[in-house]
Amino acid sequence: LAHRSPIEPQAQHRRAPLRQKVHDRPPRSIPDELWDELFEAMGNNRDRALLAFYVSSGARATELLGVCAEHIDWAAQRVWVISKGSRSLDAVPGSPEAFRYLALYLDEHGTPAPGDQVWRTLRGDPRPLTYWAMRRVLQRANELLGTNWTLHDLRHTAAARMAADPRLTLPEVQTVLRHRQMSTTERYLQLHVDEVHDKVQEHLNRPRPQRR
């Protein structure tokens, strides 16, 4: 095609067999019953606090792991994270459950000094918890449960829960997730396949109304 004459019309070529069009799949979120199993598989309060913050704040994996001691606002129930794209310090919400497990974790292992990261290793000398170490925590839970959840699925789960709440508008969810485009947030409005099947089963098992 590089030596084609610009005067002649361009010929249309079919897509090659190995270059099939990839379908745009919706974000994968964790159903509530499977979320309870994943949460119970966590072996300590640090991991429980991290999962509770992930699913309530919608923060990215590396953003939440970089939280320092002075970035926790206990009174307002929120934490400050450094956003991935803009590198600005933004506030994200946290659930009461997440702050409760965070308090238990700090009571067991001590409160970090100002400037130190909150999430640290539990074995040997305390070191900042890395992305790969937290990924390994989730992998061990997957091996126990026979699942394949990822850290980014936790952000998808938080976004799907917020989008499904009728008391939250889509611009408010976009603000919490810090999306630049509204179209990115609209992807979480798609229905979960398992939830649709459960509702259809309820419809099929419901007795037919008797005609009077």
mmCIF file of C-alpha atoms in Angstrom, residues 42-203:
data_model
loop_
_atom_site.group_PDB
_atom_site.id
_atom_site.type_symbol
_atom_site.label_atom_id
_atom_site.label_comp_id
_atom_site.label_asym_id
_atom_site.label_seq_id
_atom_site.Cartn_x
_atom_site.Cartn_y
_atom_site.Cartn_z
ATOM 1 C CA MET A 42 -7.069 -12.406 55.042
ATOM 2 C CA GLY A 43 -4.823 -13.541 57.894
ATOM 3 C CA ASN A 44 -4.165 -10.294 59.794
ATOM 4 C CA ASN A 45 -5.647 -6.880 60.505
ATOM 5 C CA ARG A 46 -3.273 -5.111 58.104
ATOM 6 C CA ASP A 47 -4.574 -7.034 55.108
ATOM 7 C CA ARG A 48 -8.179 -6.654 56.267
ATOM 8 C CA ALA A 49 -7.708 -2.893 56.615
ATOM 9 C CA LEU A 50 -6.153 -2.661 53.146
ATOM 10 C CA LEU A 51 -8.993 -4.566 51.491
ATOM 11 C CA ALA A 52 -11.589 -2.497 53.329
ATOM 12 C CA PHE A 53 -9.905 0.721 52.168
ATOM 13 C CA TYR A 54 -9.607 -0.528 48.588
ATOM 14 C CA VAL A 55 -13.286 -1.387 48.316
ATOM 15 C CA SER A 56 -14.501 1.804 50.018
ATOM 16 C CA SER A 57 -12.130 4.455 48.620
ATOM 17 C CA GLY A 58 -11.704 3.254 45.041
ATOM 18 C CA ALA A 59 -8.019 4.180 45.216
ATOM 19 C CA ARG A 60 -5.496 2.466 42.968
ATOM 20 C CA ALA A 61 -3.182 -0.131 44.460
ATOM 21 C CA THR A 62 -0.017 1.976 44.470
ATOM 22 C CA GLU A 63 -1.860 5.107 45.590
ATOM 23 C CA LEU A 64 -3.147 3.525 48.787
ATOM 24 C CA LEU A 65 0.144 1.793 49.588
ATOM 25 C CA GLY A 66 1.924 5.173 49.543
ATOM 26 C CA VAL A 67 -0.207 6.741 52.281
ATOM 27 C CA CYS A 68 1.873 8.285 55.084
ATOM 28 C CA ALA A 69 0.921 8.768 58.733
ATOM 29 C CA GLU A 70 0.066 12.447 58.348
ATOM 30 C CA HIS A 71 -2.267 11.673 55.409
ATOM 31 C CA ILE A 72 -4.910 9.975 57.590
ATOM 32 C CA ASP A 73 -7.852 12.133 58.653
ATOM 33 C CA TRP A 74 -9.528 10.170 61.435
ATOM 34 C CA ALA A 75 -12.187 12.779 62.155
ATOM 35 C CA ALA A 76 -13.402 13.122 58.558
ATOM 36 C CA GLN A 77 -12.953 9.385 57.791
ATOM 37 C CA ARG A 78 -10.739 9.902 54.742
ATOM 38 C CA VAL A 79 -7.141 9.489 53.586
ATOM 39 C CA TRP A 80 -5.002 11.553 51.240
ATOM 40 C CA VAL A 81 -3.363 9.816 48.292
ATOM 41 C CA ILE A 82 -1.066 10.961 45.495
ATOM 42 C CA SER A 83 -3.000 10.515 42.263
ATOM 43 C CA LYS A 84 -1.406 8.431 39.559
ATOM 44 C CA GLY A 85 -1.796 10.873 36.673
ATOM 45 C CA SER A 86 -1.714 14.392 38.097
ATOM 46 C CA ARG A 87 0.585 13.552 41.051
ATOM 47 C CA SER A 88 -1.565 15.806 43.206
ATOM 48 C CA LEU A 89 -2.591 15.069 46.797
ATOM 49 C CA ASP A 90 -6.292 14.176 46.762
ATOM 50 C CA ALA A 91 -8.670 12.990 49.467
ATOM 51 C CA VAL A 92 -10.561 9.698 49.146
ATOM 52 C CA PRO A 93 -13.204 8.375 51.570
ATOM 53 C CA GLY A 94 -12.862 5.378 53.844
ATOM 54 C CA SER A 95 -15.492 3.216 55.476
ATOM 55 C CA PRO A 96 -15.843 2.935 59.280
ATOM 56 C CA GLU A 97 -14.892 -0.737 58.940
ATOM 57 C CA ALA A 98 -11.638 0.214 57.211
ATOM 58 C CA PHE A 99 -10.688 2.688 59.956
ATOM 59 C CA ARG A 100 -11.575 0.150 62.638
ATOM 60 C CA TYR A 101 -9.209 -2.445 61.187
ATOM 61 C CA LEU A 102 -6.584 0.258 60.657
ATOM 62 C CA ALA A 103 -6.778 1.118 64.368
ATOM 63 C CA LEU A 104 -6.345 -2.558 65.275
ATOM 64 C CA TYR A 105 -3.347 -2.834 62.944
ATOM 65 C CA LEU A 106 -1.674 0.252 64.428
ATOM 66 C CA ASP A 107 -2.348 -0.944 67.990
ATOM 67 C CA GLU A 108 -0.548 -4.198 67.219
ATOM 68 C CA HIS A 109 2.462 -2.808 65.337
ATOM 69 C CA GLY A 110 2.749 0.808 66.450
ATOM 70 C CA THR A 111 1.932 4.136 64.865
ATOM 71 C CA PRO A 112 4.444 5.185 62.167
ATOM 72 C CA ALA A 113 6.340 8.444 62.500
ATOM 73 C CA PRO A 114 5.365 11.443 60.343
ATOM 74 C CA GLY A 115 6.709 10.930 56.841
ATOM 75 C CA ASP A 116 6.744 7.119 57.116
ATOM 76 C CA GLN A 117 4.357 4.940 55.169
ATOM 77 C CA VAL A 118 1.488 3.411 57.101
ATOM 78 C CA TRP A 119 1.515 0.006 55.439
ATOM 79 C CA ARG A 120 4.624 -1.969 56.360
ATOM 80 C CA THR A 121 5.804 -5.571 56.365
ATOM 81 C CA LEU A 122 5.085 -7.765 59.384
ATOM 82 C CA ARG A 123 8.117 -10.076 59.250
ATOM 83 C CA GLY A 124 11.666 -9.052 60.082
ATOM 84 C CA ASP A 125 12.561 -5.386 60.132
ATOM 85 C CA PRO A 126 9.517 -3.262 59.209
ATOM 86 C CA ARG A 127 9.785 -2.054 55.611
ATOM 87 C CA PRO A 128 7.299 -0.224 53.376
ATOM 88 C CA LEU A 129 4.837 -2.672 51.837
ATOM 89 C CA THR A 130 5.379 -2.812 48.067
ATOM 90 C CA TYR A 131 2.894 -3.475 45.295
ATOM 91 C CA TRP A 132 4.368 -6.914 44.646
ATOM 92 C CA ALA A 133 4.122 -7.894 48.312
ATOM 93 C CA MET A 134 0.441 -6.929 48.430
ATOM 94 C CA ARG A 135 -0.097 -8.737 45.139
ATOM 95 C CA ARG A 136 1.364 -11.867 46.714
ATOM 96 C CA VAL A 137 -1.071 -11.528 49.650
ATOM 97 C CA LEU A 138 -3.957 -11.593 47.189
ATOM 98 C CA GLN A 139 -2.410 -14.507 45.289
ATOM 99 C CA ARG A 140 -2.278 -16.620 48.452
ATOM 100 C CA ALA A 141 -5.966 -15.915 49.041
ATOM 101 C CA ASN A 142 -6.720 -16.866 45.424
ATOM 102 C CA GLU A 143 -4.887 -20.154 45.846
ATOM 103 C CA LEU A 144 -6.959 -20.881 48.942
ATOM 104 C CA LEU A 145 -10.303 -19.981 47.367
ATOM 105 C CA GLY A 146 -9.647 -21.101 43.790
ATOM 106 C CA THR A 147 -10.221 -17.601 42.377
ATOM 107 C CA ASN A 148 -8.166 -15.195 40.282
ATOM 108 C CA TRP A 149 -8.954 -11.726 41.664
ATOM 109 C CA THR A 150 -6.474 -8.897 41.120
ATOM 110 C CA LEU A 151 -5.768 -5.682 42.982
ATOM 111 C CA HIS A 152 -7.420 -3.648 40.238
ATOM 112 C CA ASP A 153 -10.600 -5.698 40.641
ATOM 113 C CA LEU A 154 -10.904 -4.121 44.090
ATOM 114 C CA ARG A 155 -11.084 -0.666 42.498
ATOM 115 C CA HIS A 156 -13.642 -1.967 40.007
ATOM 116 C CA THR A 157 -15.689 -3.366 42.895
ATOM 117 C CA ALA A 158 -15.690 -0.022 44.700
ATOM 118 C CA ALA A 159 -16.727 1.782 41.510
ATOM 119 C CA ALA A 160 -19.509 -0.708 40.759
ATOM 120 C CA ARG A 161 -20.906 -0.396 44.291
ATOM 121 C CA MET A 162 -20.909 3.397 44.134
ATOM 122 C CA ALA A 163 -22.502 3.446 40.671
ATOM 123 C CA ALA A 164 -25.247 1.054 41.821
ATOM 124 C CA ASP A 165 -26.176 3.268 44.799
ATOM 125 C CA PRO A 166 -29.205 5.391 43.798
ATOM 126 C CA ARG A 167 -28.228 8.059 46.333
ATOM 127 C CA LEU A 168 -24.963 8.773 44.503
ATOM 128 C CA THR A 169 -24.975 10.560 41.162
ATOM 129 C CA LEU A 170 -22.595 9.666 38.371
ATOM 130 C CA PRO A 171 -20.628 12.971 38.639
ATOM 131 C CA GLU A 172 -20.107 12.254 42.349
ATOM 132 C CA VAL A 173 -18.749 8.781 41.568
ATOM 133 C CA GLN A 174 -16.486 10.328 38.934
ATOM 134 C CA THR A 175 -15.125 12.755 41.537
ATOM 135 C CA VAL A 176 -14.322 9.985 44.012
ATOM 136 C CA LEU A 177 -12.664 7.807 41.363
ATOM 137 C CA ARG A 178 -10.872 10.834 39.852
ATOM 138 C CA HIS A 179 -11.738 9.959 36.254
ATOM 139 C CA ARG A 180 -11.048 12.609 33.643
ATOM 140 C CA GLN A 181 -13.823 11.511 31.297
ATOM 141 C CA MET A 182 -17.421 10.741 32.241
ATOM 142 C CA SER A 183 -17.425 7.902 29.702
ATOM 143 C CA THR A 184 -14.905 6.015 31.867
ATOM 144 C CA THR A 185 -17.242 6.157 34.861
ATOM 145 C CA GLU A 186 -20.273 5.172 32.749
ATOM 146 C CA ARG A 187 -18.695 1.771 32.104
ATOM 147 C CA TYR A 188 -19.502 0.779 35.684
ATOM 148 C CA LEU A 189 -23.232 1.181 35.059
ATOM 149 C CA GLN A 190 -23.297 -2.102 33.153
ATOM 150 C CA LEU A 191 -25.106 -4.906 34.958
ATOM 151 C CA HIS A 192 -23.200 -7.831 36.398
ATOM 152 C CA VAL A 193 -23.999 -11.085 34.585
ATOM 153 C CA ASP A 194 -24.301 -13.152 37.774
ATOM 154 C CA GLU A 195 -26.669 -10.634 39.330
ATOM 155 C CA VAL A 196 -28.852 -10.672 36.216
ATOM 156 C CA HIS A 197 -29.010 -14.483 36.294
ATOM 157 C CA ASP A 198 -29.972 -14.438 39.984
ATOM 158 C CA LYS A 199 -32.821 -12.023 39.285
ATOM 159 C CA VAL A 200 -34.002 -14.142 36.359
ATOM 160 C CA GLN A 201 -34.014 -17.230 38.594
ATOM 161 C CA GLU A 202 -36.108 -15.345 41.145
ATOM 162 C CA HIS A 203 -38.488 -14.412 38.350
#
